[in-house]
CSV table of C-alpha atoms in Angstrom, one decimal:
chain,number,residue,atom,x,y,z
A,1,MET,CA,-32.1,39.9,-115.2
A,2,SER,CA,-31.0,42.1,-112.4
A,3,LYS,CA,-30.1,45.5,-112.9
A,4,LYS,CA,-26.3,46.2,-111.7
A,5,ALA,CA,-25.3,49.1,-109.6
A,6,LEU,CA,-21.8,50.6,-109.0
A,7,ILE,CA,-21.5,52.5,-105.7
A,8,THR,CA,-18.2,54.7,-105.2
A,9,GLY,CA,-17.5,54.9,-101.5
A,10,ILE,CA,-19.5,52.0,-100.8
A,11,SER,CA,-17.9,51.6,-97.6
A,12,GLY,CA,-19.0,55.2,-96.4
A,13,GLN,CA,-22.3,55.9,-94.7
A,14,ASP,CA,-24.1,56.8,-97.5
A,15,GLY,CA,-22.5,53.9,-99.8
A,16,SER,CA,-24.0,51.3,-97.0
A,17,TYR,CA,-27.3,52.6,-96.9
A,18,LEU,CA,-27.4,52.7,-100.3
A,19,ALA,CA,-26.0,49.2,-101.1
A,20,GLN,CA,-28.5,48.0,-98.6
A,21,TYR,CA,-31.3,49.8,-100.6
A,22,LEU,CA,-30.4,48.5,-103.8
A,23,LEU,CA,-30.1,45.0,-102.9
A,24,LYS,CA,-33.8,45.1,-101.4
A,25,GLU,CA,-34.6,46.5,-105.0
A,26,GLY,CA,-33.5,43.3,-106.7
A,27,TYR,CA,-30.1,45.1,-107.9
A,28,LYS,CA,-26.6,43.1,-108.5
A,29,VAL,CA,-24.5,45.7,-106.3
A,30,PHE,CA,-20.9,46.6,-107.3
A,31,GLY,CA,-18.7,48.7,-104.9
A,32,LEU,CA,-15.6,51.0,-105.2
A,33,GLU,CA,-13.2,51.7,-102.7
A,34,ARG,CA,-9.8,53.4,-103.3
A,35,ARG,CA,-6.4,51.3,-103.0
A,36,SER,CA,-5.1,53.1,-100.0
A,37,ALA,CA,-8.4,52.7,-97.8
A,38,SER,CA,-7.8,51.5,-94.6
A,39,ASN,CA,-11.6,50.9,-94.2
A,40,ASP,CA,-12.6,47.4,-92.8
A,41,SER,CA,-16.0,47.7,-94.4
A,42,PHE,CA,-17.5,47.6,-90.6
A,43,ARG,CA,-20.5,49.6,-92.1
A,44,LEU,CA,-21.2,47.0,-94.5
A,45,LYS,CA,-20.6,44.0,-92.1
A,46,TYR,CA,-23.1,46.0,-89.7
A,47,LEU,CA,-25.8,45.9,-92.0
A,48,ASP,CA,-25.1,42.3,-92.8
A,49,ILE,CA,-24.5,43.1,-96.5
A,50,TYR,CA,-20.7,42.5,-97.1
A,51,SER,CA,-21.0,39.0,-98.6
A,52,ASP,CA,-23.7,40.3,-101.0
A,53,VAL,CA,-21.9,42.9,-102.8
A,54,GLU,CA,-18.7,42.8,-104.7
A,55,ILE,CA,-15.8,45.6,-104.3
A,56,PHE,CA,-13.1,46.7,-106.9
A,57,ASN,CA,-10.0,48.5,-105.3
A,58,ILE,CA,-9.6,51.5,-107.8
A,59,ASP,CA,-8.8,55.1,-107.3
A,60,LEU,CA,-11.0,57.7,-109.0
A,61,ILE,CA,-8.2,59.4,-110.3
A,62,GLU,CA,-6.7,56.3,-112.6
A,63,HIS,CA,-8.6,57.4,-115.6
A,64,ALA,CA,-7.3,53.8,-117.7
A,65,SER,CA,-8.7,52.0,-114.7
A,66,ILE,CA,-12.2,53.8,-114.6
A,67,ILE,CA,-12.2,53.4,-118.2
A,68,LYS,CA,-11.8,49.3,-118.4
A,69,LEU,CA,-13.9,49.1,-115.2
A,70,ILE,CA,-17.0,50.8,-117.0
A,71,SER,CA,-16.8,49.6,-120.6
A,72,LEU,CA,-16.2,46.1,-119.2
A,73,ASN,CA,-19.5,45.6,-116.9
A,74,GLN,CA,-21.7,48.4,-118.6
A,75,PHE,CA,-23.3,49.1,-115.3
A,76,ASP,CA,-27.2,50.2,-115.5
A,77,GLU,CA,-26.5,52.8,-112.9
A,78,ILE,CA,-23.2,54.3,-111.2
A,79,TYR,CA,-23.8,56.5,-108.0
A,80,ASN,CA,-20.4,58.7,-107.1
A,81,LEU,CA,-20.6,58.8,-103.5
A,82,ALA,CA,-16.7,58.5,-103.2
A,83,ALA,CA,-15.2,61.9,-101.6
A,84,GLN,CA,-12.9,63.4,-99.1
A,85,SER,CA,-16.2,64.5,-97.2
A,86,PHE,CA,-14.8,66.0,-94.2
A,87,VAL,CA,-15.0,70.1,-94.5
A,88,GLY,CA,-12.7,70.8,-92.0
A,89,ASP,CA,-10.0,68.9,-93.4
A,90,SER,CA,-10.0,70.2,-96.9
A,91,TRP,CA,-8.3,73.3,-95.6
A,92,ASP,CA,-5.2,71.2,-94.6
A,93,ASN,CA,-5.5,68.9,-97.8
A,94,ALA,CA,-6.9,71.0,-100.5
A,95,ILE,CA,-5.1,69.6,-103.4
A,96,SER,CA,-6.0,65.9,-102.5
A,97,THR,CA,-9.5,66.9,-102.2
A,98,SER,CA,-9.7,68.8,-105.4
A,99,GLU,CA,-8.2,65.5,-106.9
A,100,ILE,CA,-10.6,63.2,-105.2
A,101,ASN,CA,-14.0,65.4,-105.6
A,102,SER,CA,-13.3,66.8,-108.7
A,103,ILE,CA,-11.0,64.9,-111.4
A,104,GLY,CA,-12.9,61.6,-110.4
A,105,VAL,CA,-16.0,62.7,-111.5
A,106,VAL,CA,-14.8,63.7,-114.8
A,107,ASN,CA,-13.1,60.2,-115.2
A,108,ILE,CA,-16.4,58.5,-114.7
A,109,LEU,CA,-18.4,61.0,-116.7
A,110,ASP,CA,-15.9,60.5,-119.5
A,111,SER,CA,-16.0,56.8,-119.6
A,112,ILE,CA,-19.6,56.8,-119.5
A,113,ARG,CA,-19.7,59.1,-122.3
A,114,GLN,CA,-17.1,56.9,-124.5
A,115,PHE,CA,-18.1,53.4,-123.6
A,116,SER,CA,-21.3,53.1,-121.8
A,117,SER,CA,-23.4,56.0,-122.6
A,118,HIS,CA,-27.2,54.0,-121.3
A,119,THR,CA,-25.5,54.4,-118.0
A,120,LYS,CA,-27.6,56.5,-115.5
A,121,PHE,CA,-25.3,58.6,-113.4
A,122,TYR,CA,-25.5,60.0,-109.9
A,123,GLN,CA,-23.5,62.6,-108.6
A,124,ALA,CA,-23.4,63.3,-104.7
A,125,SER,CA,-23.5,67.4,-104.3
A,126,THR,CA,-23.8,69.3,-101.3
A,127,SER,CA,-25.5,72.0,-99.4
A,128,GLU,CA,-21.6,73.2,-98.8
A,129,MET,CA,-21.9,74.8,-102.0
A,130,PHE,CA,-24.2,77.2,-100.9
A,131,GLY,CA,-21.6,78.2,-98.1
A,132,MET,CA,-22.4,82.3,-97.7
A,133,VAL,CA,-26.3,81.5,-98.5
A,134,GLN,CA,-27.6,84.1,-100.9
A,135,ALA,CA,-31.3,83.3,-100.0
A,136,THR,CA,-32.9,81.3,-97.4
A,137,PRO,CA,-34.1,78.8,-97.6
A,138,GLN,CA,-32.1,77.2,-100.5
A,139,ASN,CA,-33.1,75.4,-103.4
A,140,GLU,CA,-31.9,74.6,-106.9
A,141,ASN,CA,-32.3,77.8,-108.0
A,142,THR,CA,-30.3,79.9,-105.3
A,143,PRO,CA,-26.7,81.0,-106.4
A,144,PHE,CA,-23.9,79.0,-104.9
A,145,TYR,CA,-21.1,80.4,-102.5
A,146,PRO,CA,-18.7,77.9,-101.3
A,147,ARG,CA,-16.6,78.9,-98.3
A,148,SER,CA,-14.5,75.7,-98.1
A,149,PRO,CA,-12.0,73.7,-100.5
A,150,TYR,CA,-14.3,70.9,-100.3
A,151,GLY,CA,-17.3,73.1,-101.2
A,152,VAL,CA,-15.4,74.4,-104.3
A,153,SER,CA,-14.6,71.0,-105.5
A,154,LYS,CA,-18.2,69.8,-105.2
A,155,LEU,CA,-19.1,72.5,-107.1
A,156,TYR,CA,-16.7,71.6,-109.9
A,157,SER,CA,-18.2,68.4,-109.7
A,158,HIS,CA,-21.7,69.7,-109.9
A,159,TRP,CA,-21.2,71.7,-112.9
A,160,ILE,CA,-19.3,69.4,-115.0
A,161,THR,CA,-22.2,66.5,-114.2
A,162,ILE,CA,-24.5,69.0,-115.7
A,163,ASN,CA,-22.4,70.1,-118.7
A,164,TYR,CA,-22.0,66.4,-119.6
A,165,ARG,CA,-26.0,66.1,-119.4
A,166,GLU,CA,-26.3,68.8,-121.4
A,167,SER,CA,-23.5,68.3,-124.1
A,168,PHE,CA,-23.8,64.8,-124.5
A,169,LYS,CA,-27.2,64.0,-123.5
A,170,LEU,CA,-26.0,61.8,-120.8
A,171,HIS,CA,-28.7,60.7,-118.1
A,172,SER,CA,-26.4,62.2,-115.1
A,173,CYS,CA,-28.2,64.3,-112.3
A,174,SER,CA,-26.8,65.7,-108.8
A,175,GLY,CA,-28.3,65.3,-105.5
A,176,ILE,CA,-27.9,68.4,-103.5
A,177,LEU,CA,-28.1,66.8,-100.1
A,178,PHE,CA,-27.9,68.7,-96.8
A,179,ASN,CA,-26.4,67.3,-93.8
A,180,HIS,CA,-27.6,63.7,-93.3
A,181,GLU,CA,-26.7,61.7,-90.3
A,182,SER,CA,-27.0,58.2,-88.9
A,183,PRO,CA,-25.3,55.7,-86.5
A,184,LEU,CA,-22.5,55.0,-89.0
A,185,ARG,CA,-21.3,58.3,-89.3
A,186,GLY,CA,-17.6,59.1,-88.9
A,187,ILE,CA,-16.3,60.3,-85.8
A,188,GLN,CA,-15.0,63.3,-87.2
A,189,PHE,CA,-18.5,65.1,-88.1
A,190,VAL,CA,-19.9,67.4,-85.5
A,191,THR,CA,-23.2,65.0,-84.8
A,192,LYS,CA,-21.3,61.9,-84.1
A,193,LYS,CA,-18.7,63.6,-82.0
A,194,ILE,CA,-21.6,64.8,-79.9
A,195,ILE,CA,-23.7,61.6,-79.4
A,196,ASN,CA,-20.5,59.7,-79.2
A,197,GLY,CA,-18.8,62.0,-76.5
A,198,LEU,CA,-21.9,62.4,-74.7
A,199,CYS,CA,-22.4,58.6,-74.3
A,200,ASN,CA,-18.8,57.9,-73.4
A,201,PHE,CA,-19.0,61.0,-70.7
A,202,LEU,CA,-21.5,58.7,-68.7
A,203,ASN,CA,-18.5,56.6,-68.0
A,204,ASN,CA,-15.4,58.3,-68.5
A,205,LYS,CA,-16.8,62.2,-67.5
A,206,GLN,CA,-14.5,63.3,-70.0
A,207,SER,CA,-16.0,66.6,-71.6
A,208,ILE,CA,-16.4,67.5,-75.5
A,209,ARG,CA,-14.8,70.2,-77.3
A,210,LEU,CA,-16.7,71.7,-80.1
A,211,GLY,CA,-16.6,74.9,-82.7
A,212,ASN,CA,-19.2,77.2,-83.6
A,213,LEU,CA,-22.4,76.4,-81.5
A,214,ASP,CA,-24.3,78.7,-83.8
A,215,ALA,CA,-23.9,77.4,-86.6
A,216,LYS,CA,-27.4,75.7,-88.0
A,217,ARG,CA,-28.3,72.8,-90.0
A,218,ASP,CA,-30.9,71.3,-91.6
A,219,TRP,CA,-30.1,67.5,-90.5
A,220,GLY,CA,-31.8,64.3,-91.6
A,221,PHE,CA,-31.1,60.5,-91.8
A,222,ALA,CA,-29.2,58.9,-94.3
A,223,GLY,CA,-31.2,56.2,-94.6
A,224,ASP,CA,-34.1,58.0,-96.0
A,225,TYR,CA,-31.7,60.1,-98.4
A,226,VAL,CA,-30.3,57.0,-100.4
A,227,LYS,CA,-33.9,56.7,-101.4
A,228,ALA,CA,-33.9,60.2,-102.9
A,229,MET,CA,-30.9,59.1,-105.0
A,230,HIS,CA,-32.5,56.1,-106.8
A,231,LEU,CA,-35.7,58.2,-107.6
A,232,MET,CA,-33.7,60.7,-109.1
A,233,LEU,CA,-32.1,58.4,-112.0
A,234,LYS,CA,-35.7,56.4,-111.9
A,235,GLN,CA,-36.7,59.7,-113.8
A,236,LYS,CA,-37.5,59.7,-117.3
A,237,SER,CA,-35.7,62.9,-117.6
A,238,PRO,CA,-32.4,63.8,-115.8
A,239,ASP,CA,-32.4,66.6,-113.4
A,240,ASP,CA,-31.0,67.9,-110.1
A,241,TYR,CA,-32.7,68.0,-106.6
A,242,VAL,CA,-32.0,69.8,-103.3
A,243,ILE,CA,-32.6,67.1,-100.8
A,244,GLY,CA,-33.3,67.6,-96.9
A,245,THR,CA,-36.1,68.3,-94.1
A,246,GLY,CA,-36.8,71.5,-94.4
A,247,ILE,CA,-36.1,72.2,-90.4
A,248,GLU,CA,-32.8,74.1,-89.2
A,249,THR,CA,-31.2,73.3,-85.5
A,250,SER,CA,-28.2,74.9,-84.3
A,251,VAL,CA,-25.3,72.9,-82.7
A,252,ARG,CA,-26.1,73.9,-79.4
A,253,ASP,CA,-30.0,73.1,-79.6
A,254,PHE,CA,-28.8,69.5,-81.4
A,255,CYS,CA,-26.4,68.9,-77.9
A,256,SER,CA,-29.1,69.9,-75.8
A,257,ILE,CA,-31.8,67.5,-77.5
A,258,ALA,CA,-29.5,64.6,-76.9
A,259,LEU,CA,-28.1,65.8,-73.4
A,260,ASN,CA,-32.2,65.8,-72.6
A,261,LYS,CA,-32.1,62.2,-74.0
A,262,LEU,CA,-29.5,61.0,-71.8
A,263,GLU,CA,-31.1,62.6,-68.7
A,264,LEU,CA,-28.3,64.8,-68.6
A,265,LYS,CA,-29.8,68.0,-66.8
A,266,HIS,CA,-27.6,71.0,-67.7
A,267,THR,CA,-27.0,74.8,-68.2
A,268,TRP,CA,-25.3,76.8,-71.0
A,269,THR,CA,-23.0,79.4,-69.5
A,270,GLY,CA,-20.8,82.1,-70.8
A,271,SER,CA,-20.7,83.1,-74.6
A,272,GLY,CA,-18.3,82.8,-77.6
A,273,LEU,CA,-15.1,81.3,-76.8
A,274,ASN,CA,-16.3,80.9,-73.2
A,275,GLU,CA,-19.5,79.3,-73.5
A,276,LYS,CA,-19.6,75.8,-71.8
A,277,CYS,CA,-22.3,73.6,-70.8
A,278,ILE,CA,-22.3,72.9,-67.2
A,279,LEU,CA,-24.1,69.7,-65.5
A,280,GLU,CA,-27.0,71.1,-63.0
A,281,LYS,CA,-26.1,67.7,-60.8
A,282,ASP,CA,-22.2,68.7,-59.9
A,283,LYS,CA,-21.6,71.6,-62.1
A,284,SER,CA,-19.0,69.7,-64.1
A,285,THR,CA,-18.2,71.0,-67.5
A,286,ILE,CA,-19.7,68.6,-70.3
A,287,ILE,CA,-19.1,70.8,-73.2
A,288,GLU,CA,-16.6,73.6,-74.0
A,289,VAL,CA,-15.9,75.9,-77.1
A,290,SER,CA,-12.6,75.5,-78.5
A,291,PRO,CA,-11.0,77.9,-81.2
A,292,GLN,CA,-9.3,74.7,-82.9
A,293,PHE,CA,-12.8,73.7,-83.8
A,294,PHE,CA,-13.7,76.6,-86.0
A,295,ARG,CA,-13.5,77.0,-90.0
A,296,PRO,CA,-11.2,79.8,-91.1
A,297,ALA,CA,-14.5,80.5,-93.2
A,298,GLU,CA,-17.7,79.8,-91.2
A,299,VAL,CA,-21.1,78.5,-92.8
A,300,ASN,CA,-23.4,79.8,-90.7
A,301,SER,CA,-26.8,78.5,-91.9
A,302,LEU,CA,-28.2,76.0,-94.2
A,303,LEU,CA,-31.9,75.1,-94.7
A,304,ALA,CA,-33.2,73.0,-97.7
A,305,ASP,CA,-36.3,73.9,-99.5
A,306,THR,CA,-37.4,70.3,-101.1
A,307,THR,CA,-40.5,71.6,-102.9
A,308,LYS,CA,-38.9,70.3,-106.4
A,309,ALA,CA,-37.9,66.7,-104.7
A,310,LYS,CA,-41.7,66.7,-103.1
A,311,GLU,CA,-43.3,67.4,-106.3
A,312,ILE,CA,-41.2,65.4,-108.8
A,313,LEU,CA,-39.6,62.7,-106.8
A,314,GLY,CA,-42.5,62.2,-104.3
A,315,TRP,CA,-39.9,62.0,-102.0
A,316,GLU,CA,-40.0,63.6,-98.0
A,317,SER,CA,-37.8,62.9,-95.2
A,318,GLU,CA,-39.3,60.2,-93.0
A,319,THR,CA,-37.4,60.5,-89.8
A,320,SER,CA,-37.7,63.4,-87.5
A,321,LEU,CA,-34.4,64.6,-85.9
A,322,ASP,CA,-35.8,63.4,-82.6
A,323,GLU,CA,-35.8,60.1,-83.9
A,324,LEU,CA,-32.3,60.2,-85.5
A,325,ILE,CA,-30.8,61.3,-82.5
A,326,ASP,CA,-32.2,58.1,-80.8
A,327,LEU,CA,-31.5,56.1,-83.3
A,328,MET,CA,-27.6,57.4,-82.9
A,329,ILE,CA,-27.8,57.2,-78.8
A,330,ASN,CA,-29.1,53.9,-79.0
A,331,TYR,CA,-26.2,52.7,-81.4
A,332,GLU,CA,-23.5,54.4,-79.1
A,333,LEU,CA,-24.9,52.9,-75.8
A,334,LYS,CA,-25.0,49.7,-77.3
A,335,MET,CA,-21.1,49.8,-78.9
A,336,THR,CA,-20.1,51.2,-75.5
A,337,ASN,CA,-21.8,48.1,-73.4
A,338,ASN,CA,-20.2,45.6,-75.6
């Protein structure tokens, strides 16, 4: 009999790739989407798996509905990927961010504890919990110092997952995933914004406005990272793992890699809020800095130490940043030309 997996936030980037992966592994896949979601499941349709999954429309903060869903279905695995995940929005929507990212996790864990204790649980933690980093690179023992309502809400979820594991012996674990991108990333995220904007620039010549170009991130491919989620739940003993590439790149350098791939010869001029990226051909501005996109509290650098994941899970990132940017550019050009 096929194992049953529930993925919350299934129509998001990670949820869609995970659903695709689990289906290939022979799972029967169920998804959860909040009632108010306006998503048209385009990612599931793009991956050609929309008809292969069954989706429930339930909000994570509806405790009674979550209890009923879990008690009736007795899932083998639950992957909680649902979240208000855009860091920038979390300052403007701190309360809803906290409700979705924190209380929703307790509802799932407590439902598992009471009605489906055999169910294995995966919580999507984040490198944003490290925030003002206390050590570089960051591993599972690095102290947390979140710098946004998003990071704080995710830290609560991370610790409540540990608490339920230790208190009730649940097979619950967290993946502390560093930034992971793909062609299916949401437009509000900086990597997608950059690739989409540069590809559109080829036609409309409109410049892109960005925030902190000096911010450095450990960027990997989401399609690789969902495999790590599954590997965590396959372990005999539940634990938490840092997942990343171990390579750090600035926003500025990410832009330059993409510009070079699009054969847009460029020069960076100025500094701080006056920094711009100028095309050598006609001296037009293609990228400019705007204070609008700076965070109230910046996270300047995030870099993963994935030693534990390599040694215990046997997991490593398979896709280089160069290959990831190729994937994203090819997708945008294909969409632009359609």
